Short mmCIF file of C-alpha atoms in Angstrom, two decimals:
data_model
loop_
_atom_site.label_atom_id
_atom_site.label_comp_id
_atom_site.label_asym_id
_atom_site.label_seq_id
_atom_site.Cartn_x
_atom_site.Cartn_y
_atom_site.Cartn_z
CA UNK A 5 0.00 0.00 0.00
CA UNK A 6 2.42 3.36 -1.21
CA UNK A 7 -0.81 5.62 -0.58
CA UNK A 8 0.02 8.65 -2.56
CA UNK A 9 3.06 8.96 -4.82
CA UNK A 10 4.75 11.74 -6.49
CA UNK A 11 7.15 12.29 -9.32
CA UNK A 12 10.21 13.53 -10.00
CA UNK A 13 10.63 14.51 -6.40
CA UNK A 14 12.74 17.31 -7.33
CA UNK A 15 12.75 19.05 -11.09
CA UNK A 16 14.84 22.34 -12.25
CA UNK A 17 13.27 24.10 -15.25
CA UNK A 18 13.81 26.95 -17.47
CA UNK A 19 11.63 29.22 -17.86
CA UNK A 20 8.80 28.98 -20.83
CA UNK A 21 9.32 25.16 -20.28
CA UNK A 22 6.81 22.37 -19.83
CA UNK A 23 6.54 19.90 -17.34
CA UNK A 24 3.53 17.63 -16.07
CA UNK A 25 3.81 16.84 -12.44
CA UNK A 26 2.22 13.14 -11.61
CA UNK A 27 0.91 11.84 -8.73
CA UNK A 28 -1.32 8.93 -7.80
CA UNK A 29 -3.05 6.93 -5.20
CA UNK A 30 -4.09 3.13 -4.27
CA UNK A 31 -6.76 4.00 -1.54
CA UNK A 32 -9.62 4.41 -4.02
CA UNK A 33 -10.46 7.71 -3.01
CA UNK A 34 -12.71 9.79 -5.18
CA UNK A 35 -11.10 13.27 -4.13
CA UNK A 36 -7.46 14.44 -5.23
CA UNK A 37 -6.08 17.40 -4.90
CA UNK A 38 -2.84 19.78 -5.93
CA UNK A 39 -1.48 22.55 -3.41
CA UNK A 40 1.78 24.86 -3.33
CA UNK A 41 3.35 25.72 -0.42
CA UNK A 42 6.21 28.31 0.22
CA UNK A 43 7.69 30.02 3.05
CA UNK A 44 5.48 31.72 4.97
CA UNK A 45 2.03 31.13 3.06
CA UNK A 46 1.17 27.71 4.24
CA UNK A 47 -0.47 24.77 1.58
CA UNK A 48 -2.62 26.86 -1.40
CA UNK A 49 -4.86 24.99 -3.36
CA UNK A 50 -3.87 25.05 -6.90
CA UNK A 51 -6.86 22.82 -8.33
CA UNK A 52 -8.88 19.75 -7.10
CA UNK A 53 -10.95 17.15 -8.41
CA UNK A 54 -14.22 15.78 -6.33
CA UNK A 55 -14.53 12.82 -7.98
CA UNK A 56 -13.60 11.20 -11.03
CA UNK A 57 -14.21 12.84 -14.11
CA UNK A 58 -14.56 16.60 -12.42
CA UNK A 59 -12.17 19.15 -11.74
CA UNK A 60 -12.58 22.51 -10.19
CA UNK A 61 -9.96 25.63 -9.59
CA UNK A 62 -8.64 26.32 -5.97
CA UNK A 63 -6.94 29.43 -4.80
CA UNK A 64 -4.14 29.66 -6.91
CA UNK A 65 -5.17 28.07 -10.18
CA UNK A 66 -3.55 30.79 -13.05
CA UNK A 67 -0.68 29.29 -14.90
CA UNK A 68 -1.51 25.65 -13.98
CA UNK A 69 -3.53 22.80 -15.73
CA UNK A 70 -5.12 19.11 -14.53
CA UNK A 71 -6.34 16.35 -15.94
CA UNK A 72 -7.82 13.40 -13.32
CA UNK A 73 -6.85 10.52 -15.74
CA UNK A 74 -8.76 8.37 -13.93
CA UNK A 75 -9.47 7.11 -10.40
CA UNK A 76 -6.36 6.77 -9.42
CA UNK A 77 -4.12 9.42 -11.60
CA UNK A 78 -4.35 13.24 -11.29
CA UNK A 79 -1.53 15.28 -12.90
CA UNK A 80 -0.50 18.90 -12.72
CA UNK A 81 0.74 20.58 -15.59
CA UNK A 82 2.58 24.08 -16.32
CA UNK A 83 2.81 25.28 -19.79
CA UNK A 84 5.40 27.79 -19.09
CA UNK A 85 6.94 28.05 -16.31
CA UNK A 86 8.04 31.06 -14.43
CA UNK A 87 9.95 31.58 -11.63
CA UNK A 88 6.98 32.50 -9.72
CA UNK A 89 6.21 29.09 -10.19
CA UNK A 90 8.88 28.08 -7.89
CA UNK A 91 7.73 25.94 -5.09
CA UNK A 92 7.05 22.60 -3.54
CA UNK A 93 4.01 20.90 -4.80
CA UNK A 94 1.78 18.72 -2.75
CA UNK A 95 -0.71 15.87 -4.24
CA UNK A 96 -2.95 15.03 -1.43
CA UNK A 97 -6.57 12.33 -2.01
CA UNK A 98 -9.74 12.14 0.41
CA UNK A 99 -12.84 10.73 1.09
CA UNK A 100 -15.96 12.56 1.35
CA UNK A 101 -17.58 11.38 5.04
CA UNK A 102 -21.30 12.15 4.96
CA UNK A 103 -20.80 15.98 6.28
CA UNK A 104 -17.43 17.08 5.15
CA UNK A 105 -14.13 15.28 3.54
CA UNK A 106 -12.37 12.83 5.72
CA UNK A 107 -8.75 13.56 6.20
CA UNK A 108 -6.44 13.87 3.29
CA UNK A 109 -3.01 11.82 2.43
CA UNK A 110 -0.35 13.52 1.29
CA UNK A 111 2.71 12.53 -1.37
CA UNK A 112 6.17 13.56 -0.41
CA UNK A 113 6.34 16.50 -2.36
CA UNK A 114 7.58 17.65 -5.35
CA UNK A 115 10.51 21.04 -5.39
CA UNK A 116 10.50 22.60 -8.20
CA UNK A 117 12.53 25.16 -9.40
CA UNK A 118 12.06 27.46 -12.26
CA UNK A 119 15.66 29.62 -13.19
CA UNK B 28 -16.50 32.76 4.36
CA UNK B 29 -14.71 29.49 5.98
CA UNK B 30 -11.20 30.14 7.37
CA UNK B 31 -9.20 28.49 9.81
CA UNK B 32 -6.52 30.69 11.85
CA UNK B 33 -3.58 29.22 13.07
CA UNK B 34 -2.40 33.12 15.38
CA UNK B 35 0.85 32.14 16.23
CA UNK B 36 3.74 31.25 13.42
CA UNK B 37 6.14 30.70 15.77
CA UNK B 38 6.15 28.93 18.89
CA UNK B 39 9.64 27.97 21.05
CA UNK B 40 9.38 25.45 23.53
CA UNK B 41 12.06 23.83 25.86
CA UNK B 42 12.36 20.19 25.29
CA UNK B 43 10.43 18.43 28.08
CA UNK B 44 7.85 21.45 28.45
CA UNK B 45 4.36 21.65 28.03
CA UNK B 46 2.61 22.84 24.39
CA UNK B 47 -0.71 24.35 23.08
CA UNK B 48 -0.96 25.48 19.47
CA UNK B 49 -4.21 27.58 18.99
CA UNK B 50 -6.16 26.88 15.87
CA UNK B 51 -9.49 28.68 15.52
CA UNK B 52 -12.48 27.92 12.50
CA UNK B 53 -15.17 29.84 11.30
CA UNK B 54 -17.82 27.64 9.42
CA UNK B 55 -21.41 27.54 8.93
CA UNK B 56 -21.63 24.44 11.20
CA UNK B 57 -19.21 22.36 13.06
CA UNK B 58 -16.79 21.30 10.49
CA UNK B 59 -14.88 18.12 10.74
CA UNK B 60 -11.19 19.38 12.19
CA UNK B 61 -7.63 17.65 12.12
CA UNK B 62 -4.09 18.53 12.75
CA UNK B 63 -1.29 17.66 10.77
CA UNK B 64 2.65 17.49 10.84
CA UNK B 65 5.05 17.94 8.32
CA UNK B 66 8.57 17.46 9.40
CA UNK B 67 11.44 19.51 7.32
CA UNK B 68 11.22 18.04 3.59
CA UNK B 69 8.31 15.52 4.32
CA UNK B 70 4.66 15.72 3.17
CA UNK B 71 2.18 16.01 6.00
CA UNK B 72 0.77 13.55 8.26
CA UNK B 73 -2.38 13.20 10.09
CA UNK B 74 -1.98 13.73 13.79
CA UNK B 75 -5.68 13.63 15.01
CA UNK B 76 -9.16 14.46 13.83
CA UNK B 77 -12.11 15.32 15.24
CA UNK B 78 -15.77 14.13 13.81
CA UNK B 79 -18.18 13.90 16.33
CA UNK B 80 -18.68 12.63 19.98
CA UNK B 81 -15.96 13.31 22.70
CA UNK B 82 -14.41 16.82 22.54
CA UNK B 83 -10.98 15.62 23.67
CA UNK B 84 -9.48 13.39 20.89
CA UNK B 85 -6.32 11.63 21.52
CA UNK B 86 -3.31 11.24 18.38
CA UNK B 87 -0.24 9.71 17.23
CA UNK B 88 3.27 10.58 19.29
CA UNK B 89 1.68 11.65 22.60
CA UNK B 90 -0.61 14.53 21.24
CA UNK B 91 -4.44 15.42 21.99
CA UNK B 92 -6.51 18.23 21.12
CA UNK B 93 -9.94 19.75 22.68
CA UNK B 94 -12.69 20.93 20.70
CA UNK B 95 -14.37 23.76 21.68
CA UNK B 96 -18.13 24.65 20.22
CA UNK B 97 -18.70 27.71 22.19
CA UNK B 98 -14.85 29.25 21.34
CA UNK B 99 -14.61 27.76 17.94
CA UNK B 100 -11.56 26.39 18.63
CA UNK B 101 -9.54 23.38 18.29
CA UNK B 102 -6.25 23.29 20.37
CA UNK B 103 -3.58 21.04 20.10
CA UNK B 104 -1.61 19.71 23.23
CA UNK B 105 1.54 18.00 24.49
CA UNK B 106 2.10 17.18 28.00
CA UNK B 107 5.58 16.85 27.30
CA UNK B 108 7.73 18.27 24.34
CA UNK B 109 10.68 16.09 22.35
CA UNK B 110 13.41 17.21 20.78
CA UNK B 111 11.73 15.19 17.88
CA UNK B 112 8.38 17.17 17.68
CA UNK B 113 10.11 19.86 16.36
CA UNK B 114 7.84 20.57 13.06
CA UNK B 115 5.43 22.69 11.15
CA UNK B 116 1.63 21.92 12.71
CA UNK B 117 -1.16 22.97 10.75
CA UNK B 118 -4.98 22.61 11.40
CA UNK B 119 -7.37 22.25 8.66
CA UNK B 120 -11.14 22.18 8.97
CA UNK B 121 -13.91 20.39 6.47
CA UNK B 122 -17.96 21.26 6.20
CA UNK B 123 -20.75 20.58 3.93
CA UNK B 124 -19.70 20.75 0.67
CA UNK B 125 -16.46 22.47 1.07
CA UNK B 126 -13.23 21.21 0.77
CA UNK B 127 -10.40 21.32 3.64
CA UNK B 128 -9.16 24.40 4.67
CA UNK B 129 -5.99 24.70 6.55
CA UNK B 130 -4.35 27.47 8.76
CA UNK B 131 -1.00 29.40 8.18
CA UNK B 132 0.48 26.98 9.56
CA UNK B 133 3.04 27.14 13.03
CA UNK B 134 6.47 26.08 13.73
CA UNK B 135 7.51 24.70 16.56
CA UNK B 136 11.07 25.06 17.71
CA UNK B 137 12.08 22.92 20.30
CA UNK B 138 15.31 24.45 22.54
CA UNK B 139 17.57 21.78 24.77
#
């Protein structure tokens, strides 16, 4: 049972480049979600997904795309990056419990930095 | 609006000495409420949650927290601070159909 996975763990880009940040999980959860965090501002939410098949922005959602791929999969994407975009990026999946979501899992983290 | 304040970013604490981070919510109704950890370079990990029932909940590693209706707060507590509990502690609150919102976030520096 790895619960929620990340990769690369650590990436340097350029910036204008790509890169698709994946993560997945094995609990069968329905809700998945991507956050930021840097010094000082705690974990923003970038974008989440609900359920399957649904995504919806967060916070801090300009500059970003998702795509849930499926149950399991639900990857982050930056079409050009800029060094605002430097950070350490969270994937984190939930449960909804009747009156509000359950407590979230959390991947190890992904630093990125954008030069 | 829901929010959940974490007031202090900084707490110091001498190893073996008592702790209480403050977290408070604001939510239409009593949200679900947790506290996490995340050690330097780590993701975070659940510490505790509250649903329903009992107001004091009992966590991993020695911790507890009280939930309190009429302050709208959830505090987190330690009897007795190690060396290794030195961390970043945030609280995080869920309701209806909104997802989890967490606090600012505290550090806890733990002095010899």
């Amino acid at each position: 049972n790895a619960g929620v996975t990340q990769t690369p763990k650590f990436q340097v880009l350029k910036t204008g480049q790509s890169m698709t940040l994946q993560c997945a999980q094995d609990m069968n959860h329905n809700s998945m979600y991507w956050y930021r965090q840097d010094p000082g501002m705690g974990l923003r939410l970038i974008y989440y997904s609900a359920s399957e098949g649904t995504t919806d922005k967060g916070e801090v959602p300009n500059g970003y795309n998702v795509s849930r791929l499926n149950k399991r999969e639900f990857s982050l994407r930056l079409e050009s990056a800029a060094p605002s975009q430097t950070s350490v990026y969270f994937c984190a999946s939930s449960e909804f419990g009747g009156t509000g979501w359950n407590e979230q899992f959390f991947g190890p983290g992904t630093r990125l930095t954008v030069l | 609006a829901q929010s959940v304040t974490q007031p202090d970013i900084h707490i110091t604490v001498s190893e073996g000495a008592s702790l209480e981070l403050r977290c408070n919510y604001s939510y239409g109704a009593t949200p679900y409420l947790f506290w996490y950890v995340q050690s330097p370079g780590q993701g975070l990990q659940l510490l505790l949650k509250y649903f329903s029932g009992d107001t004091l909940v009992q966590g991993i590693k020695g911790f507890e927290a009280e939930f309190k209706r009429s302050q709208s707060s959830f505090n987190l507590r330690k009897p007795s601070v190690h060396w290794s509990d030195a961390a970043e502690y945030f609280c995080a609150a869920s309701g209806g159909s909104y997802i989890p919102t967490f606090g600012r976030g505290t550090s806890l520096i733990v002095h010899p």
